[in-house]
CSV table of C-alpha atoms and ligand atoms in Angstrom, one decimal:
chain,number,residue,atom,x,y,z
C,15,MET,CA,-11.1,-1.1,-11.8
C,16,SER,CA,-9.8,-4.6,-11.0
C,17,PHE,CA,-9.5,-6.5,-7.8
C,18,ASP,CA,-5.7,-6.2,-7.7
C,19,ALA,CA,-3.5,-6.3,-4.6
C,20,GLU,CA,-4.1,-2.6,-3.8
C,21,ALA,CA,-7.9,-2.9,-4.2
C,22,LYS,CA,-7.9,-6.0,-2.0
C,23,MET,CA,-5.9,-4.4,0.7
C,24,GLN,CA,-8.3,-1.4,0.9
C,25,PHE,CA,-11.4,-3.7,0.7
C,26,VAL,CA,-10.1,-5.9,3.6
C,27,PHE,CA,-9.1,-2.8,5.6
C,28,ALA,CA,-12.6,-1.3,5.3
C,29,LEU,CA,-14.1,-4.7,6.4
C,30,ARG,CA,-11.9,-4.9,9.5
C,31,SER,CA,-12.7,-1.3,10.5
C,32,GLN,CA,-16.4,-2.3,10.5
C,33,GLY,CA,-15.8,-5.3,12.8
C,34,VAL,CA,-15.2,-8.1,10.3
C,35,THR,CA,-12.4,-9.8,12.2
C,36,GLU,CA,-12.8,-13.5,11.5
C,37,GLN,CA,-9.8,-14.5,9.4
C,38,SER,CA,-11.6,-17.2,7.3
C,39,VAL,CA,-14.3,-14.7,6.4
C,40,LEU,CA,-11.8,-12.0,5.4
C,41,GLN,CA,-9.9,-14.6,3.3
C,42,ALA,CA,-13.1,-15.6,1.5
C,43,MET,CA,-13.9,-12.0,0.8
C,44,GLU,CA,-10.4,-11.3,-0.5
C,45,LYS,CA,-10.7,-14.2,-2.8
C,46,ILE,CA,-14.1,-13.7,-4.3
C,47,ASP,CA,-14.2,-10.7,-6.6
C,48,ARG,CA,-17.3,-8.6,-5.8
C,49,GLY,CA,-16.8,-6.9,-9.2
C,50,ALA,CA,-18.0,-10.2,-10.9
C,51,PHE,CA,-21.5,-9.7,-9.3
C,52,VAL,CA,-22.0,-6.1,-10.2
C,53,THR,CA,-22.8,-5.0,-13.8
C,54,GLY,CA,-22.9,-1.9,-15.8
C,55,TYR,CA,-22.2,1.6,-14.4
C,56,PHE,CA,-21.8,0.4,-10.8
C,57,THR,CA,-18.9,-1.9,-11.5
C,58,GLU,CA,-16.6,1.1,-10.8
C,59,ARG,CA,-17.8,1.1,-7.2
C,60,ALA,CA,-17.8,-2.7,-6.5
C,61,TYR,CA,-15.0,-2.4,-4.0
C,62,GLU,CA,-16.5,0.4,-1.9
C,63,ASP,CA,-18.3,-0.5,1.3
C,64,MET,CA,-21.8,0.3,0.1
C,65,PRO,CA,-24.8,-1.5,-1.2
C,66,LEU,CA,-25.3,-1.1,-5.0
C,67,PRO,CA,-28.3,-1.6,-7.3
C,68,ILE,CA,-28.7,-4.8,-9.2
C,69,PRO,CA,-31.4,-5.8,-11.8
C,70,CYS,CA,-35.1,-6.2,-10.7
C,71,GLY,CA,-34.9,-3.2,-8.4
C,72,GLN,CA,-32.9,-5.2,-5.8
C,73,THR,CA,-29.5,-4.5,-4.2
C,74,ILE,CA,-26.2,-6.3,-3.5
C,75,SER,CA,-25.6,-5.9,0.2
C,76,GLN,CA,-22.8,-3.7,1.7
C,77,PRO,CA,-19.6,-5.8,2.0
C,78,SER,CA,-19.2,-5.2,5.7
C,79,VAL,CA,-22.8,-6.4,6.3
C,80,VAL,CA,-22.1,-9.5,4.2
C,81,GLY,CA,-19.0,-10.1,6.4
C,82,LEU,CA,-20.8,-9.5,9.7
C,83,MET,CA,-23.7,-11.8,8.7
C,84,THR,CA,-21.3,-14.5,7.5
C,85,GLN,CA,-19.3,-14.2,10.7
C,86,ALA,CA,-22.4,-14.5,12.8
C,87,LEU,CA,-23.1,-17.9,11.2
C,88,GLN,CA,-20.0,-19.4,12.8
C,89,LEU,CA,-19.2,-21.7,9.9
C,90,SER,CA,-16.7,-24.5,10.3
C,91,GLY,CA,-16.7,-25.8,6.7
C,92,ARG,CA,-19.0,-28.8,7.2
C,93,GLU,CA,-22.4,-27.1,7.0
C,94,LYS,CA,-25.4,-27.3,4.7
C,95,VAL,CA,-26.6,-23.7,4.4
C,96,LEU,CA,-29.7,-22.1,3.0
C,97,GLU,CA,-29.6,-18.5,1.8
C,98,VAL,CA,-32.9,-16.8,1.1
C,99,GLY,CA,-32.5,-13.9,-1.3
C,100,THR,CA,-29.8,-14.8,-3.9
C,101,GLY,CA,-29.8,-11.3,-5.5
C,102,SER,CA,-26.5,-11.0,-7.3
C,103,GLY,CA,-25.1,-14.2,-5.8
C,104,TYR,CA,-22.3,-12.5,-4.0
C,105,GLN,CA,-23.3,-13.6,-0.4
C,106,ALA,CA,-23.8,-17.2,-1.6
C,107,ALA,CA,-20.3,-17.2,-3.2
C,108,ILE,CA,-18.8,-16.1,0.1
C,109,LEU,CA,-20.7,-18.8,1.9
C,110,SER,CA,-19.5,-21.4,-0.6
C,111,GLN,CA,-16.0,-20.8,0.6
C,112,LEU,CA,-16.8,-21.5,4.2
C,113,ALA,CA,-19.5,-24.2,4.1
C,114,ARG,CA,-19.9,-27.6,2.5
C,115,ARG,CA,-23.0,-26.9,0.4
C,116,VAL,CA,-25.0,-23.8,-0.2
C,117,TYR,CA,-28.6,-23.7,-1.4
C,118,THR,CA,-29.8,-20.2,-2.4
C,119,VAL,CA,-33.2,-19.1,-3.6
C,120,ASP,CA,-34.7,-15.9,-5.1
C,121,ARG,CA,-38.2,-15.0,-6.2
C,122,HIS,CA,-36.8,-13.4,-9.4
C,123,ARG,CA,-35.9,-16.0,-12.1
C,124,ARG,CA,-33.7,-13.5,-13.9
C,125,LEU,CA,-31.5,-12.9,-10.8
C,126,VAL,CA,-31.2,-16.7,-10.3
C,127,ALA,CA,-30.2,-17.2,-13.9
C,128,GLU,CA,-27.5,-14.5,-13.8
C,129,ALA,CA,-26.1,-15.7,-10.4
C,130,ARG,CA,-25.9,-19.2,-11.8
C,131,ARG,CA,-23.8,-17.9,-14.7
C,132,VAL,CA,-21.4,-16.2,-12.4
C,133,PHE,CA,-21.1,-19.3,-10.1
C,134,ASP,CA,-20.2,-21.3,-13.3
C,135,THR,CA,-17.6,-18.8,-14.4
C,136,LEU,CA,-16.0,-18.8,-11.0
C,137,ASP,CA,-16.3,-22.6,-10.8
C,138,LEU,CA,-18.3,-22.5,-7.5
C,139,SER,CA,-19.7,-26.0,-7.8
C,140,ASN,CA,-21.1,-26.4,-4.3
C,141,ILE,CA,-23.9,-23.8,-4.8
C,142,THR,CA,-27.4,-24.7,-6.0
C,143,ALA,CA,-29.7,-21.8,-6.9
C,144,PHE,CA,-33.4,-22.1,-7.3
C,145,THR,CA,-36.3,-19.8,-8.2
C,146,ALA,CA,-38.6,-20.1,-5.2
C,147,ASP,CA,-40.4,-18.2,-2.5
C,148,GLY,CA,-37.8,-18.5,0.2
C,149,SER,CA,-40.2,-17.8,3.0
C,150,PHE,CA,-41.2,-21.4,2.8
C,151,GLY,CA,-37.6,-22.5,2.8
C,152,LEU,CA,-36.7,-25.6,0.8
C,153,PRO,CA,-38.5,-28.5,2.4
C,154,ASP,CA,-36.9,-31.1,0.1
C,155,GLN,CA,-33.4,-30.2,1.3
C,156,ALA,CA,-34.2,-29.5,5.0
C,157,PRO,CA,-33.0,-29.6,7.7
C,158,PHE,CA,-30.2,-26.9,7.4
C,159,ASP,CA,-27.3,-26.3,9.7
C,160,ARG,CA,-27.4,-22.6,8.9
C,161,ILE,CA,-30.0,-20.3,7.3
C,162,LEU,CA,-29.2,-16.8,6.2
C,163,VAL,CA,-32.0,-14.5,5.1
C,164,THR,CA,-31.0,-11.4,3.2
C,165,ALA,CA,-34.4,-9.7,2.9
C,166,ALA,CA,-36.4,-8.3,5.9
C,167,ALA,CA,-39.5,-10.0,7.3
C,168,GLU,CA,-41.5,-8.7,10.2
C,169,ASP,CA,-40.9,-11.9,12.1
C,170,PRO,CA,-38.8,-15.0,11.4
C,171,PRO,CA,-40.8,-17.1,8.9
C,172,GLY,CA,-42.2,-20.3,10.6
C,173,PRO,CA,-41.1,-22.7,7.9
C,174,LEU,CA,-37.5,-21.4,8.2
C,175,LEU,CA,-37.5,-21.9,11.9
C,176,ALA,CA,-38.9,-25.4,11.4
C,177,GLN,CA,-36.2,-26.3,8.8
C,178,LEU,CA,-33.3,-25.3,11.1
C,179,ARG,CA,-31.5,-28.3,12.6
C,180,ILE,CA,-31.2,-28.5,16.4
C,181,GLY,CA,-28.0,-26.7,17.2
C,182,GLY,CA,-28.3,-24.7,14.0
C,183,ILE,CA,-28.1,-21.0,13.6
C,184,MET,CA,-30.2,-18.6,11.5
C,185,VAL,CA,-29.3,-15.0,10.9
C,186,LEU,CA,-31.9,-12.6,9.5
C,187,PRO,CA,-33.0,-9.0,9.5
C,188,VAL,CA,-36.4,-8.4,11.1
C,189,GLY,CA,-38.7,-5.3,11.1
C,190,GLN,CA,-40.8,-3.2,8.8
C,191,SER,CA,-39.2,-2.7,5.4
C,192,ASP,CA,-39.4,1.1,5.4
C,193,ALA,CA,-37.8,1.4,8.9
C,194,VAL,CA,-34.5,0.5,10.4
C,195,GLN,CA,-34.5,-3.3,11.0
C,196,ARG,CA,-32.6,-5.4,13.5
C,197,LEU,CA,-30.3,-8.1,12.5
C,198,ILE,CA,-31.0,-11.1,14.8
C,199,ARG,CA,-29.4,-14.5,15.3
C,200,VAL,CA,-31.7,-17.4,16.2
C,201,THR,CA,-30.1,-20.6,17.7
C,202,ARG,CA,-32.2,-23.7,17.8
C,203,THR,CA,-31.8,-25.7,21.0
C,204,GLU,CA,-33.4,-29.0,22.2
C,205,GLN,CA,-35.9,-26.9,24.1
C,206,GLY,CA,-36.7,-24.2,21.5
C,207,TYR,CA,-35.1,-21.1,20.1
C,208,ASP,CA,-32.7,-18.6,21.5
C,209,TYR,CA,-32.7,-15.1,20.1
C,210,ASP,CA,-30.0,-12.4,20.2
C,211,GLU,CA,-29.9,-9.1,18.6
C,212,LEU,CA,-26.8,-8.1,16.6
C,213,ARG,CA,-27.1,-4.6,15.0
C,214,PRO,CA,-29.4,-2.3,13.1
C,215,VAL,CA,-29.5,-2.9,9.3
C,216,ARG,CA,-31.5,-2.0,6.3
C,217,PHE,CA,-32.6,-4.6,3.7
C,218,VAL,CA,-35.2,-4.8,0.9
C,219,PRO,CA,-38.4,-6.6,2.1
C,220,LEU,CA,-39.1,-10.3,2.0
C,221,VAL,CA,-42.0,-10.4,-0.5
C,222,GLU,CA,-44.4,-13.3,-0.8
C,223,GLY,CA,-44.7,-15.3,-4.0
C,224,LEU,CA,-42.6,-15.5,-7.2
C,225,ALA,CA,-42.0,-12.2,-9.0
C,226,LYS,CA,-44.2,-11.5,-12.1
C,227,ASP,CA,-41.2,-11.8,-14.4
C,228,SER,CA,-40.6,-15.3,-13.1
T,30,SAH,N1,-27.8,-11.7,-0.9
T,30,SAH,C1,-27.9,-10.8,-2.1
T,30,SAH,C2,-28.7,-9.6,-1.8
T,30,SAH,C3,-30.1,-9.8,-1.6
T,30,SAH,S1,-31.2,-8.5,-1.9
T,30,SAH,C4,-26.6,-10.5,-2.6
T,30,SAH,O1,-25.5,-11.0,-2.1
T,30,SAH,O2,-26.5,-9.9,-3.7
T,30,SAH,C5,-32.7,-9.4,-1.4
T,30,SAH,C6,-33.1,-10.4,-2.4
T,30,SAH,O3,-34.2,-11.1,-1.7
T,30,SAH,C7,-33.7,-9.9,-3.7
T,30,SAH,O4,-33.0,-10.4,-4.8
T,30,SAH,C8,-35.2,-10.3,-3.6
T,30,SAH,O5,-35.7,-10.7,-4.9
T,30,SAH,C9,-35.1,-11.5,-2.7
T,30,SAH,N2,-36.4,-11.9,-2.1
T,30,SAH,C10,-37.3,-11.1,-1.5
T,30,SAH,N3,-38.3,-11.8,-1.1
T,30,SAH,C11,-38.1,-13.1,-1.4
T,30,SAH,C12,-38.7,-14.4,-1.1
T,30,SAH,N4,-39.9,-14.4,-0.5
T,30,SAH,N5,-38.1,-15.5,-1.6
T,30,SAH,C13,-37.0,-15.4,-2.2
T,30,SAH,N6,-36.3,-14.3,-2.4
T,30,SAH,C14,-36.8,-13.2,-2.0
């Protein structure tokens, strides 16, 4: 299956019906072919609104969840963004269309290597991918205007809160990994942090340390 006009139309229709309404987000998702981030047997299902397995026992998120999380970041095109949980690289690729610069980290070296290859193929030159434990953020590149975490922690990790610029926004799932989690948005103000709850979600857990294969 290819991401032709018909597939794009259905893909965007499904996104809209799930509440992804921001035009710039829909355009980015129409442009970036999710099929490039899914390999093997599951390529056939790349344009369905469902999470799919990727190597290292991880998952590429459901497109509508990618859309809603991206929308919640309220990007203008000028931001420096950190994504924790590169996975397939799909979410980072969407962010690259809507922000100035994207840093993305994963604890699996193999996933980072494969994502980098796809970024090169698609000529997405404003993404830098690292193998790192993202719960510590990326102190050398901080502060960030936006932070997106695509693995669930019980609470927002302290280093990530600290690396968010004043006026910045972080979107992340919180809650126990085997239960339904809540997607929350944290806005850093002069006085502290404001929290609002967006919707229930289900993500793989944020795990400490680099993976053994790394
Ligand atoms: N955003 C991805 C999906 C992420 S799945 C996509 O678009 O495909 C969650 C990812 O978080 C997994 O790849 C997992 O390896 C990674 N992860 C879990 N804990 C982590 C940690 N502490 N630091 C960095 N990455 C982590």
